[in-house]
Structures are given as structure tokens and as C-alpha cells.
Short mmCIF file of C-alpha atoms and ligand atoms in Angstrom, two decimals:
data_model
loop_
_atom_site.label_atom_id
_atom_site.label_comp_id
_atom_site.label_asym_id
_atom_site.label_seq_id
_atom_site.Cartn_x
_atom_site.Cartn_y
_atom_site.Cartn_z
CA UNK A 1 -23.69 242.15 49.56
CA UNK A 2 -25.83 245.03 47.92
CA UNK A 3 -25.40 245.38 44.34
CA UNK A 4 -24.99 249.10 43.09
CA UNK A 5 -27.54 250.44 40.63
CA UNK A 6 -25.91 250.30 37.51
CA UNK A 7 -25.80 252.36 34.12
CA UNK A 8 -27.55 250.40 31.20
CA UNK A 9 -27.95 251.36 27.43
CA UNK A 10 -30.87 253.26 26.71
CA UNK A 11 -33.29 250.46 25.35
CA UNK A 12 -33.36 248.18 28.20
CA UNK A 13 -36.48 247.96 29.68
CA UNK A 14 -36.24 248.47 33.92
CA UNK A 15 -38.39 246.63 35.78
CA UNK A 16 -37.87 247.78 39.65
CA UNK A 17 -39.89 245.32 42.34
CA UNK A 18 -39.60 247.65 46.09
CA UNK A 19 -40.42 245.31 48.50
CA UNK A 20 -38.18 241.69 48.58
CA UNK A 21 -41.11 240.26 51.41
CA UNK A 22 -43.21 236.83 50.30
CA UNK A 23 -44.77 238.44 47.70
CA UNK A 24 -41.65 240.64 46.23
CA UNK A 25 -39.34 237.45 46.29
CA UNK A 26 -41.79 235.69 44.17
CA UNK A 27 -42.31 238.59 41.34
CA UNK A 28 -38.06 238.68 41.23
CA UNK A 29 -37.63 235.11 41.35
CA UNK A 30 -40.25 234.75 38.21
CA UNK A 31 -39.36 237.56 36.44
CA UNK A 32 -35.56 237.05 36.39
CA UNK A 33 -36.52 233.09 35.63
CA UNK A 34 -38.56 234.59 32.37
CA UNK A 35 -36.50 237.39 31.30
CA UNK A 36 -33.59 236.43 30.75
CA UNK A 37 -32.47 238.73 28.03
CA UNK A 38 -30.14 240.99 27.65
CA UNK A 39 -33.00 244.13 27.21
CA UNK A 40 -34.58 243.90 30.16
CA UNK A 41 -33.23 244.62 33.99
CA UNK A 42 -34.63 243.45 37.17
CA UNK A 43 -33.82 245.49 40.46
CA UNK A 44 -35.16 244.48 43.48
CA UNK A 45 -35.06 246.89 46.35
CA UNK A 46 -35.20 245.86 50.24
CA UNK A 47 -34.26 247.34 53.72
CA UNK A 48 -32.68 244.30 55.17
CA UNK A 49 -30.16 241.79 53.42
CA UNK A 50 -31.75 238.88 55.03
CA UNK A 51 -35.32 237.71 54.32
CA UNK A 52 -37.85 238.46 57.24
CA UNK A 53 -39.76 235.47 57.87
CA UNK A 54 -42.71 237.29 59.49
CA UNK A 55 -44.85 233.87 59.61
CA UNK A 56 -42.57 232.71 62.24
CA UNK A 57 -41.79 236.38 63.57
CA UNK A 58 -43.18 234.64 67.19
CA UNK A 59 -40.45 232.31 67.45
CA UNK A 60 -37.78 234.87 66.99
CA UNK A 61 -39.65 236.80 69.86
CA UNK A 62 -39.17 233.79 72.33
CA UNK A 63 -35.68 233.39 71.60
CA UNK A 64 -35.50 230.76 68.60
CA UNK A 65 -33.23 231.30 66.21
CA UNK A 66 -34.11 231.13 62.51
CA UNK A 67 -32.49 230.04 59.58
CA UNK A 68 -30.21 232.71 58.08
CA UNK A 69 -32.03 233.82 54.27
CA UNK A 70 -30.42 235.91 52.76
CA UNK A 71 -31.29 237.68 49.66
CA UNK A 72 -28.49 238.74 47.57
CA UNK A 73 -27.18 235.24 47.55
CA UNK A 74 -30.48 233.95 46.53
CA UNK A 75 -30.52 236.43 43.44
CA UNK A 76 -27.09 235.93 42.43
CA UNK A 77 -26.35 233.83 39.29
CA UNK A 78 -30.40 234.47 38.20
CA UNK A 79 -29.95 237.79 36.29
CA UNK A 80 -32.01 240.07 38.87
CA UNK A 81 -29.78 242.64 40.76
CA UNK A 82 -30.47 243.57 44.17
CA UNK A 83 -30.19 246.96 46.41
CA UNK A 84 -30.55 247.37 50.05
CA UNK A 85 -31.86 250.26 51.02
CA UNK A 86 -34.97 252.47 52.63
CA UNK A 87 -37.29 253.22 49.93
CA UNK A 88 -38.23 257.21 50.86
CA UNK A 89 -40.38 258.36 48.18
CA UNK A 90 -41.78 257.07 44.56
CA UNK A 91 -42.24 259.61 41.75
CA UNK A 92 -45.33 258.59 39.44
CA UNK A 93 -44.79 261.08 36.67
CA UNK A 94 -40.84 260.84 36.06
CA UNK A 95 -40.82 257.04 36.95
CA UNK A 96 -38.66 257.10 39.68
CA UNK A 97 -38.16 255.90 43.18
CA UNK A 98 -35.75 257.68 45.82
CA UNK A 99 -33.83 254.89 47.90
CA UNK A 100 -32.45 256.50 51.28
CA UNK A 101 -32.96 259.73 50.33
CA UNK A 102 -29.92 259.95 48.12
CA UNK A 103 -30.10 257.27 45.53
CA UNK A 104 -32.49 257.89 42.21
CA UNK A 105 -33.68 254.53 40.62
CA UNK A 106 -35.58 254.88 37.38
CA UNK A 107 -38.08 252.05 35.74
CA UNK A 108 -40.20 251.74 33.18
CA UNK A 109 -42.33 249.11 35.04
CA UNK A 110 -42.79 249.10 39.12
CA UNK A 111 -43.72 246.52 40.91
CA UNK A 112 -45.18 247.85 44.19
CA UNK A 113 -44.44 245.18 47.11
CA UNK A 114 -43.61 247.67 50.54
CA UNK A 115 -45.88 244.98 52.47
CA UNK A 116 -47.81 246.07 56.03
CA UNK A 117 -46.43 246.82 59.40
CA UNK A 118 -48.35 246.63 62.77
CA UNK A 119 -50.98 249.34 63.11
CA UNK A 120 -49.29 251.01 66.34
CA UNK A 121 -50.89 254.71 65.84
CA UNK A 122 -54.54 253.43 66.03
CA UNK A 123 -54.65 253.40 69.93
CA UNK A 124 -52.79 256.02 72.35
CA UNK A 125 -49.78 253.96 74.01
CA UNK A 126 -48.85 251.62 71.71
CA UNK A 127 -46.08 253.31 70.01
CA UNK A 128 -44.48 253.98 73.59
CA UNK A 129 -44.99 250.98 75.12
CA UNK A 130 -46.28 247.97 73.01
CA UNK A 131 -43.85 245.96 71.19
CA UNK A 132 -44.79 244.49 67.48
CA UNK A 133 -43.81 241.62 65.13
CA UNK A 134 -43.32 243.34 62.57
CA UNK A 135 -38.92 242.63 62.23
CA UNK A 136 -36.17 240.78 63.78
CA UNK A 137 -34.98 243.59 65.50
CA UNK A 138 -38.25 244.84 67.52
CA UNK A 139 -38.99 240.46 67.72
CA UNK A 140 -35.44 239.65 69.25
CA UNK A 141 -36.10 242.83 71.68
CA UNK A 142 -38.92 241.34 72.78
CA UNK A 143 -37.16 238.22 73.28
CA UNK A 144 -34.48 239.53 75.30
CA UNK A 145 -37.18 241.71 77.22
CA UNK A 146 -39.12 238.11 77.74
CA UNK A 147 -35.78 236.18 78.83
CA UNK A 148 -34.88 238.79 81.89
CA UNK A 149 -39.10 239.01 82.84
CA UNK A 150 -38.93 236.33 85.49
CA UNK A 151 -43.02 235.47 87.45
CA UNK A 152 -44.33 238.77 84.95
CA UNK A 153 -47.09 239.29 83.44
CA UNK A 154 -47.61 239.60 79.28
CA UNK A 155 -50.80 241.27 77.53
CA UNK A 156 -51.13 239.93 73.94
CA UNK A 157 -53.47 242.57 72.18
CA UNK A 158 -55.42 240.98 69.26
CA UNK A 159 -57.17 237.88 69.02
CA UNK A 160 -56.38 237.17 65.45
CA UNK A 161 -54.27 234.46 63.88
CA UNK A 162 -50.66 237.03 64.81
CA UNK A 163 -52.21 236.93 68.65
CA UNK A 164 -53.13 233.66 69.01
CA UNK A 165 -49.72 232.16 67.66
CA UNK A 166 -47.67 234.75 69.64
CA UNK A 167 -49.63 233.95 73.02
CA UNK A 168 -49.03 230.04 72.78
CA UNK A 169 -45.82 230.58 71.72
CA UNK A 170 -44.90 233.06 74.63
CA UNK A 171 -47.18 230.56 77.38
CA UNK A 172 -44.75 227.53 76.09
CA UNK A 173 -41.56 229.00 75.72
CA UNK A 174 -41.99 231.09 79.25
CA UNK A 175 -44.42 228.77 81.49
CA UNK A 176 -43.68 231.20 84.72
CA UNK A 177 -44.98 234.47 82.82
CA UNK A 178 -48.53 234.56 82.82
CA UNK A 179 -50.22 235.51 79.80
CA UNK A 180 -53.51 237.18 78.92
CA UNK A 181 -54.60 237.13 75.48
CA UNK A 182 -56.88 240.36 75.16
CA UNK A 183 -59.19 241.27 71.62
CA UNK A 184 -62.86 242.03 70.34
CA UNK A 185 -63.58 238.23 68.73
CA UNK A 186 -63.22 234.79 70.00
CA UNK A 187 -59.80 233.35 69.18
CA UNK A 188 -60.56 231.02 66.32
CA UNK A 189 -64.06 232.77 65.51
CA UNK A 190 -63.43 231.97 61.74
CA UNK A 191 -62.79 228.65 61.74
CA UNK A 192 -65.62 225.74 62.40
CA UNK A 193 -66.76 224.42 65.60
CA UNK A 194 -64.66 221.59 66.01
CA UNK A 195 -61.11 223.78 65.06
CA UNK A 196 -62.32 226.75 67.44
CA UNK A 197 -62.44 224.42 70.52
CA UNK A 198 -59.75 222.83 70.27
CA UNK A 199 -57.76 226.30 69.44
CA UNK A 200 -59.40 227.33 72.93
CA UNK A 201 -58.71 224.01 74.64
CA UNK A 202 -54.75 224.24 73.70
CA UNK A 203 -54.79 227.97 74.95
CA UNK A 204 -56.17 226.61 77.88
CA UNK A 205 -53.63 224.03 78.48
CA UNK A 206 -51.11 226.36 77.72
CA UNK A 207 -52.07 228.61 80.74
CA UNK A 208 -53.43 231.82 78.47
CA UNK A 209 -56.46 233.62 79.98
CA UNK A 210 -58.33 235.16 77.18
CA UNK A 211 -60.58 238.19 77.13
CA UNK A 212 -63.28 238.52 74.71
CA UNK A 213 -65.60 241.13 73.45
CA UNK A 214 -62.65 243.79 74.34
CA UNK A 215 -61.62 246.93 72.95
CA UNK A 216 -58.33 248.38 74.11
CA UNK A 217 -58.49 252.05 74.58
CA UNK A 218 -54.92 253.00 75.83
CA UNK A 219 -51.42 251.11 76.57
CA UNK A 220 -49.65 252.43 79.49
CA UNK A 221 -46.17 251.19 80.69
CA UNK A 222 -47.68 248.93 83.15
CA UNK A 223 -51.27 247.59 81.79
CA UNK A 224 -53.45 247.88 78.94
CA UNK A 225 -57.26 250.11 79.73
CA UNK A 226 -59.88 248.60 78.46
CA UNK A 227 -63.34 250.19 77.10
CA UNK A 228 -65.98 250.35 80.40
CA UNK A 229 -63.00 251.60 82.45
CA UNK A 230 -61.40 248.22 83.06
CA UNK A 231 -57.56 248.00 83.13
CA UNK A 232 -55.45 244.88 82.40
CA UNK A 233 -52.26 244.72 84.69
CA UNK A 234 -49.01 244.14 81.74
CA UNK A 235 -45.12 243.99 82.68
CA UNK A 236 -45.24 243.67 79.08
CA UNK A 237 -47.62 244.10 76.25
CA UNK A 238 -47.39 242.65 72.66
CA UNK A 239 -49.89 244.68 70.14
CA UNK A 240 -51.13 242.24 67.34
CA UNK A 241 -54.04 244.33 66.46
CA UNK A 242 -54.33 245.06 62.91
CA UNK A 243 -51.99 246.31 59.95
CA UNK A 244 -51.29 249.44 58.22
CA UNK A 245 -49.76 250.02 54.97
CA UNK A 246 -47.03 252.53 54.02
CA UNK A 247 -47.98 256.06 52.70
CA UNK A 248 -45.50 256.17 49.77
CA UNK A 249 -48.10 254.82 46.97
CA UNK A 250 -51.08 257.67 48.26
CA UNK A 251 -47.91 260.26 48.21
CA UNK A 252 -47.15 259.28 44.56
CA UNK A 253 -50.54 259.73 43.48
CA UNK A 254 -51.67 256.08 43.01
CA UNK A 255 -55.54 255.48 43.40
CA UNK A 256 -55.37 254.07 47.34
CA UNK A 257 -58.37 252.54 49.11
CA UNK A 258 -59.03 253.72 52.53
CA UNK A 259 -56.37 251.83 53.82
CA UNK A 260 -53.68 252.86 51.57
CA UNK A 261 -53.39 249.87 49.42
CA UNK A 262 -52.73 250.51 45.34
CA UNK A 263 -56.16 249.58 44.00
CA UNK A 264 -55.62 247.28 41.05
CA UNK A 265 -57.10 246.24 37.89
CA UNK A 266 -57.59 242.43 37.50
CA UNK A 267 -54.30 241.98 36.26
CA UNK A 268 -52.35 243.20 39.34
CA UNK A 269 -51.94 246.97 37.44
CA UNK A 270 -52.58 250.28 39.33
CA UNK A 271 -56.18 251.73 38.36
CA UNK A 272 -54.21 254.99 38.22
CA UNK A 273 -50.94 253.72 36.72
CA UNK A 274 -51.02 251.08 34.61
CA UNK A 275 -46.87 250.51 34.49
CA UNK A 276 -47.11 250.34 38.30
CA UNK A 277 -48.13 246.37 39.52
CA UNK A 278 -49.42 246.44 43.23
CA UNK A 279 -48.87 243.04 45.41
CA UNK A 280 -49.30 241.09 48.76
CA UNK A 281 -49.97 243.30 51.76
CA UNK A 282 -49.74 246.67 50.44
CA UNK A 283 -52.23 246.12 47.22
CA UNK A 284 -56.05 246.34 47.43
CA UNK A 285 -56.82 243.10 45.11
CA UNK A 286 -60.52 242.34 44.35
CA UNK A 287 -61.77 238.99 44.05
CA UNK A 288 -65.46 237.76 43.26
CA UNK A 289 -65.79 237.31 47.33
CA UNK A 290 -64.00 240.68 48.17
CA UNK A 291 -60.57 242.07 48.30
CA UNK A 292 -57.99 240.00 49.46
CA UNK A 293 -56.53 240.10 53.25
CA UNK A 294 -52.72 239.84 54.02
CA UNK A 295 -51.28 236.73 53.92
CA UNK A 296 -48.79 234.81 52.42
CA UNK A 297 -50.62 232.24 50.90
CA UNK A 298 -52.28 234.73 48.42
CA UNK A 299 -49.24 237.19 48.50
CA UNK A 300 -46.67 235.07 46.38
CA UNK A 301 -49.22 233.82 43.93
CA UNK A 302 -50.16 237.99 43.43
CA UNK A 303 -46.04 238.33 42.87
CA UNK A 304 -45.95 235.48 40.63
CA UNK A 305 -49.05 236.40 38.84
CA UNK A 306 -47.34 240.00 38.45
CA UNK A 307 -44.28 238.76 36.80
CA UNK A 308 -46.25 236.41 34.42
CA UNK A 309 -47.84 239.47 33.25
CA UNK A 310 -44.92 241.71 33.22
CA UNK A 311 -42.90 238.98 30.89
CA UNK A 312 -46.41 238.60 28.79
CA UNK A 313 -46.69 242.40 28.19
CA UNK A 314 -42.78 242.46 27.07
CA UNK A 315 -43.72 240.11 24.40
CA UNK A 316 -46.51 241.82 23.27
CA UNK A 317 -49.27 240.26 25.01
CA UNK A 318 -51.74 241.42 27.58
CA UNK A 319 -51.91 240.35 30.99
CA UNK A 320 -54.33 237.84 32.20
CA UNK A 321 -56.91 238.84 35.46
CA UNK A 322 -55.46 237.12 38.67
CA UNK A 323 -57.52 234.78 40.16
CA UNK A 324 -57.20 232.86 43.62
CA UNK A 325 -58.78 231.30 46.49
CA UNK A 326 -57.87 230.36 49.63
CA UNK A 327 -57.65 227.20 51.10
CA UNK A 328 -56.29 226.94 54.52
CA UNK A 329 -55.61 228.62 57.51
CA UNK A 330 -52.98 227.05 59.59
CA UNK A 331 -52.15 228.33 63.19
CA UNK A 332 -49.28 227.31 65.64
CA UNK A 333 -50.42 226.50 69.05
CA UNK A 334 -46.42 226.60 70.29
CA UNK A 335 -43.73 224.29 69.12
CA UNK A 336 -46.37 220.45 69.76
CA UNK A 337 -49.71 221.81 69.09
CA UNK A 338 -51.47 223.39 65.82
CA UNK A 339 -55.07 223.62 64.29
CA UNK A 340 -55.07 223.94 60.33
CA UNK A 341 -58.46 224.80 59.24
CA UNK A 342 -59.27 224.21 55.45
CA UNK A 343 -61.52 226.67 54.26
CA UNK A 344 -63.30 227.32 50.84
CA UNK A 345 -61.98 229.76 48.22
CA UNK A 346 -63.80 232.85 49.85
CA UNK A 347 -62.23 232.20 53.46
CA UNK A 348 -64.72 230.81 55.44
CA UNK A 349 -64.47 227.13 57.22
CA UNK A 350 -65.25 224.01 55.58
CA UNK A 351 -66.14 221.10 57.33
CA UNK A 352 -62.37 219.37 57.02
CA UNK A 353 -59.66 220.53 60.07
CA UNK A 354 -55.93 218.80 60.78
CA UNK A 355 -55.36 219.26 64.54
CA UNK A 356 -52.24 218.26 66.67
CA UNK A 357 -49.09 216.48 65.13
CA UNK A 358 -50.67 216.62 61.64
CA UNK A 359 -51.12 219.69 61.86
CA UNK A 360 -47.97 220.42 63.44
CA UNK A 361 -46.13 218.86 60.42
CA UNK A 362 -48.71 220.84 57.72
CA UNK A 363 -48.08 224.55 59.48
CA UNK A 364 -44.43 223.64 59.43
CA UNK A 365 -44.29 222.57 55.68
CA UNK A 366 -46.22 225.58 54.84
CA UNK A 367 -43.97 228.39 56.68
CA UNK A 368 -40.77 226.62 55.60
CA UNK A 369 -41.83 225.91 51.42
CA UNK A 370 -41.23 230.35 50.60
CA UNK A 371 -37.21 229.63 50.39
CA UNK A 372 -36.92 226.89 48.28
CA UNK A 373 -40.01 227.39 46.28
CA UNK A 374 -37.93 230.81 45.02
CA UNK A 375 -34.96 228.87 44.01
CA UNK A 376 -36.66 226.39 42.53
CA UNK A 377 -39.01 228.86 40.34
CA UNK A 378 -35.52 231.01 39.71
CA UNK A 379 -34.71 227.99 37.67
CA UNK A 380 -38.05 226.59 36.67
CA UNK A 381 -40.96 229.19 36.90
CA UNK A 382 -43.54 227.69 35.73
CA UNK A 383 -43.14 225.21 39.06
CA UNK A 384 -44.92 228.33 40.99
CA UNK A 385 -47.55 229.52 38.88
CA UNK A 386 -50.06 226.52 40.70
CA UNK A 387 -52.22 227.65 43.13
CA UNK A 388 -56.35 227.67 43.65
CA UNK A 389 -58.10 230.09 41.35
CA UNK A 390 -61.20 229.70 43.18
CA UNK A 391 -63.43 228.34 40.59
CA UNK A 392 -67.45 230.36 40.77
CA UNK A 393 -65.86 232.41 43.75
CA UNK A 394 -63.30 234.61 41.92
CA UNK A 395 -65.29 235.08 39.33
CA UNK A 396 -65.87 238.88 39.25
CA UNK A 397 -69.59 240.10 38.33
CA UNK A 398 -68.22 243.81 37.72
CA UNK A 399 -64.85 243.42 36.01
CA UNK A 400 -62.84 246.26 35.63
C1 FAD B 1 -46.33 237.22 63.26
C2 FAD B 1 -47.03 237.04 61.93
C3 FAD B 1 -47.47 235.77 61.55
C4 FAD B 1 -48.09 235.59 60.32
N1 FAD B 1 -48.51 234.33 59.98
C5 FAD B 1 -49.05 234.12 58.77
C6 FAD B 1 -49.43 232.80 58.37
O1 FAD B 1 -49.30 231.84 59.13
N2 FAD B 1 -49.93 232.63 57.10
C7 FAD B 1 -50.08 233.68 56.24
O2 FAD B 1 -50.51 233.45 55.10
N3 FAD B 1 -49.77 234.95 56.60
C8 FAD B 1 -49.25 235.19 57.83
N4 FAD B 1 -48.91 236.46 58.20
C9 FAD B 1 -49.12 237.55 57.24
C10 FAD B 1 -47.97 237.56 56.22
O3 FAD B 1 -46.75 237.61 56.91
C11 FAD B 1 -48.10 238.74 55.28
O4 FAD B 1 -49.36 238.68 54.66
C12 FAD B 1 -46.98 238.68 54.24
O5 FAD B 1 -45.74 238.88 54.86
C13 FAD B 1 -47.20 239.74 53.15
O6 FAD B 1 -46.17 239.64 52.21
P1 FAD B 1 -45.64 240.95 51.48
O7 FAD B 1 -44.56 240.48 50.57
O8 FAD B 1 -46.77 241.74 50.95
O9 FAD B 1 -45.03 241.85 52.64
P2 FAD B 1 -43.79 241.55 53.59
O10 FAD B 1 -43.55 240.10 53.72
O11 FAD B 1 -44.01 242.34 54.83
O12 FAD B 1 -42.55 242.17 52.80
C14 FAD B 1 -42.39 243.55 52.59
C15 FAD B 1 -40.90 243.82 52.43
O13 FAD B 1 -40.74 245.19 52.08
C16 FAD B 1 -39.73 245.75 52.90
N5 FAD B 1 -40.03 247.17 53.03
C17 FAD B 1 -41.12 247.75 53.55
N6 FAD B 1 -41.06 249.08 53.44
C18 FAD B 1 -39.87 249.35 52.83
C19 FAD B 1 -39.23 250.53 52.40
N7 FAD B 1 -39.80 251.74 52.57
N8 FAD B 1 -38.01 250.44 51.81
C20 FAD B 1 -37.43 249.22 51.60
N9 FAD B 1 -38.00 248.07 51.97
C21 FAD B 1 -39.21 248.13 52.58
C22 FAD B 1 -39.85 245.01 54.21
O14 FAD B 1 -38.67 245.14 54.97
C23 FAD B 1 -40.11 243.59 53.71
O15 FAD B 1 -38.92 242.93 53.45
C24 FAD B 1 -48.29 236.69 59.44
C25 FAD B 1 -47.86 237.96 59.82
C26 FAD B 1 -47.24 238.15 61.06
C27 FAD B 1 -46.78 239.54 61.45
#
């Protein structure tokens, strides 16, 4: 159940996360774990009740039913208050956010969390007639769409790590639909030899053609046109390719990169706004390799990072830069196959690679660890501030 805003004397200090996604979940369940006083509020803000898993977004869209998460009841009892509702606007200068149009938050710190959707508006047709992972709602569509499709035919656009998993996962669950997997790169094309065929190989098995080397140009209702004048016949076509951010931060004034994303300092603070802390998806977070890319893996550490710093600067102290590295990518290949492909702290492929049940049982571990590892840092936090920090890689030449 939502929890209204409510009043609070005139010395507590607001902290207001927007966004309760991988990486908002993590700042609130810190933050409430290491402020726990009676001066300082945290209100977390998010559309839905219920936590959007979006790593497993392509099992909801073949019919499998997820675990029910739901976010109120994971706050309750830790201090942190929660509100559901549309965030519509964020005002900079007065230090407030507008939540469905009618309700005024204020805060003295923000942390910025709002996440990515599905870039829909990049190609003509795909707002009309592509679905997207991007919720339950427009997943379980898809699902029901899928269930009624009979001998059809399904065009997965994008051959990145959303595609691939949403093609096997559509090829297993539906073995009479044939589906074509459709993008620019070779599924796999970051990972090392070895993980890359066997990615391909499972595809194969699976049934999924794949077209390479493709650029999409339109989506009508009944195939996808290609560039060179090609068209792809599609009962149904699933758009995977690429991610936008929402235009609330660039509307509040907040130095935005060309995507969007709140540019930060090294501690996780707006360039622009120093009170305003920018995470996961919808922040533009340099590194010594480059700015991060969506994902979970680096999204909660940037939340708990955020709330480290928050409870440091309400003591008094500064913030320390964020460092991390990645080290794996794992990728479903349906509900029996998977390829996890350990990489070094800038991204790219190291020699090591888990494939089959291994794997299986290491891509499960890692999309099902989010939950509890928030309830267990709501009581212990300083069980979540581990993660890689990337040694010589994250080390940044020109910090800010
Ligand atoms: C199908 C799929 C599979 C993926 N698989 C992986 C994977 O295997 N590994 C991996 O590391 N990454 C994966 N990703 C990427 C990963 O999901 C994102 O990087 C991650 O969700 C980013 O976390 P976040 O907290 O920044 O944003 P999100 O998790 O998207 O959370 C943002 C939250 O803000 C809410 N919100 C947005 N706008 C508003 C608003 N205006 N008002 C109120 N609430 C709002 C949203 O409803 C959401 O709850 C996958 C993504 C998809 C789509």
C-alpha cells in the first residue's frame, strides 16, 4: 500500500530516490539501513507497487509467471517511506519533484534513478506495431498475443543480449512459431570465440534464423523493411533495439549527455547539481574505460555507492569517487541452455566462459540475488557495498 507524503519538522533533512528499479532499491535499502535517525527522511517514489524484474522481462512475455515483489512491504519496518506514483516533472531550483501532476514532493537531496525504456521512436513503425520489454503489462501482452499466434511468424529486432534472450526464450516456449532474430552485429559479437559459437549453435538448435549486418528501416503491421529494400515477413515483431532515457532530468536543467543521462561527478553527483545523485540506466557515469552501459550488475553498486555517500555527506564527510568493473555477462539461451562470459573490468571477453547447466545455474543465481540482497543490506548494509572496482581500469586519467 502507498504511503502518503507526510509533514515533517523543519530540520529533517529529505532525501527523495525517483526511481525504485535495481539501482533505486539499492540507494533506499542502504540509505534507510544507514540513516536511521530521526532527522533525516527517505521517500522513494515508483510507478508500480511491485518490483519489475526487467532481467527476466522475456519470461513474463512467454507466459511464465514471476515471483510477486513487492515494494512497500519490502520498505516497511526499515524507516524509508514509499509513494506510488508517475513522476511528471522535477524542479532544480525550488527542489521539488511533481508526482502525477498533482502531488509536490520537496528534498534537500535527490537521488535520480527513472531508469531506460526501449528506444521505440528511433525507427518509423515501432511505436504502432512493435511490442517492447520494457513492463509487465506490454511483456504479458505479448504473451497473450504469443499464446493465440498458432504456425506464425515472430521478428526479434536487435541482436544484443535483450534479443538474443527474448528469441531463445520465444523459439523454446513456442516451437511452432518460427522466429527470426534480425540486428546490425553477430549475436554474441562481444564475447570470445568459444562463448559466441556456442551462443550461435543453441540459437540454432532452438530453430532461430538470424540476420546479420541489418538495419531495420520501418515496422509495418505485417513485416519489418530492411535497408537495400529487403522486407522481413512478421505476424509479430519484438523491438529490442536500443534504450532511451526519460526527458525529465534535461527539462530540469541538469547537465545531460547526448543521450539524456545526468552527467556525474565521480561521486555519483550531478555536474550541474551537486544535491542531485544520478544512477543505473538513466546516469552518464564515467569510468577509466568509458561511461558505463545499462545493466544491473553496475546499476545497484551506483545506488549503493550513492547512499554511502549521501549518509557520509550527512555526517560531515565527503563522498568517495565510485569505482567498478565488470565481470560477467551472463545470457539465457531459454529455460536448459545459457553462455556466461567473464569479461575483464572494461567489458571485453576474457579467456574463461561457463556454458550449459553451469551456466544455467550462474544466470539464475545472478537474476534471482536483487530481492534478497535488499533485505539483507536493509538490515546489514555494509553486506552490499562488495563489488569489483576495477583495479588500473577505473582509474580515471582526467578526474573531475
Ligand atoms: C529484457 C531485459 C533483460 C535484461 N537483462 C539484463 C541482464 O541479464 N543483466 C544486466 O545486468 N542487465 C540486464 N538488463 C538491463 C537492466 O535491466 C537495466 O540495466 C536495469 O534495469 C537498470 O536499472 P535502473 O534501476 O537504472 O532502472 P530500472 O530497473 O528500469 O528501474 C527504473 C524504475 O523507475 C520507474 N520509473 C521510470 N520512470 C518513472 C516515472 N516517471 N515515475 C515513476 N517511476 C518511474 C520504473 O517503473 C522502474 O521501476 C536487461 C534489460 C532488459 C529490458
Amino acid at each position: 500500500m502507498s504511503t502518503a507524503h507526510r509533514q515533517v519538522p523543519a530540520d529533517t533533512h529529505r532525501v527523495l530516490i525517483l526511481g525504485a528499479g535495481y539501482a533505486g532499491m539499492a540507494a533506499a535499502t542502504q540509505l534507510a539501513a544507514r540513516t536511521r535517525r530521526a532527522d533525516v527522511q527517505v521517500t522513494v517514489v515508483n510507478a508500480q507497487e511491485r518490483f519489475t524484474e526487467r532481467l527476466r522481462l522475456h519470461m513474463t512475455a512467454t507466459g511464465q509467471r514471476l515471483a510477486e515483489l513487492d515494494i512497500s512491504e519490502l520498505l516497511a519496518g526499515t524507516g524509508a517511506q514509499f509513494v506510488r506514483g508517475w513522476v511528471t516533472a522535477v524542479d532544480a531550483h525550488a527542489k521539488t519533484v511533481r508526482v502525477d501532476d498533482s502531488r509536490v514532493l520537496r528534498y534537500d537531496t535527490l537521488v535520480y534513478a527513472l531508469g531506460s525504456v526501449t528506444d521505440t521512436a528511433a525507427v518509423p513503425g515501432v511505436e504502432e506495431h512493435a511490442y517492447s520489454l520494457d513492463g509487465p503489462s506490454g511483456a504479458t501482452t505479448l504473451a497473450d498475443r504469443l499464446a493465440r499466434l498458432g504456425a506464425g511468424t515472430v521478428v526479434v529486432v536487435g541482436s544484443g543480449l535483450t534479443g538474443i534472450e527474448a528469441a531463445a526464450e520465444i523459439a523454446e516456449r513456442h516451437p511452432e512459431v518460427g522466429v527470426t532474430l534480425v540486428g546490425q552485429q553477430d549475436p554474441g559479437a562481444s564475447m570470445n570465440p568459444k562463448a559466441r559459437a556456442y551462443l550461435r549453435a543453441a540459437l540454432t538448435r532452438l530453430g532461430v534464423q538470424v540476420i546479420t549486418g541489418a538495419a531495420v528501416t520501418r515496422v509495418r503491421p505485417d513485416a519489418v523493411e530492411l535497408a537495400g529494400a529487403e522486407t522481413v515477413a512478421a505476424d509479430i515483431v519484438l523491438w529490442t533495439g536500443g534504450t532511451r532515457v526519460a526527458p525529465l532530468a534535461a527539462a530540469a536543467g541538469l547537465t545531460v549527455d547526448e543521450r539524456g543521462r545526468v552527467v556525474t561527478d565521480s561521486a555519483l553527483r550531478s555536474v550541474s547539481h551537486p544535491e542531485v545523485y544520478a544512477i543505473g540506466d538513466a546516469a552518464a557515469i564515467r569510468q577509466g574505460y568509458g561511461v558505463l552501459h545499462g545493466t544491473c550488475q553496475s546499476g545497484m553498486p551506483t545506488g549503493v555507492h550513492a547512499a554511502v555517500s549521501i549518509a557520509r555527506a550527512l555526517r560531515g564527510r565527503q563522498p568517495r569517487p565510485f569505482r567498478f568493473g565488470y565481470y560477467h555477462t551472463p545470457v539465457s539461451l531459454g529455460r536448459n541452455d545459457a553462455v556466461v562470459q567473464f569479461t575483464r573490468p572494461d567489458d571485453s571477453p576474457r579467456r574463461g566462459c561457463l556454458t550449459g547447466r553451469m551456466a544455467v545455474w550462474y544466470k539464475e543465481t545472478v537474476s534471482a540475488s536483487p530481492w534478497p540482497t535488499y533485505r539483507r543490506m536493509s538490515r546489514l548494509p555494509s553486506s552490499g557495498a562488495f563489488w569489483p572496482r576495477g583495479g588500473r581500469f577505473t582509474r580515471l586519467r582526467d578526474a573531475r
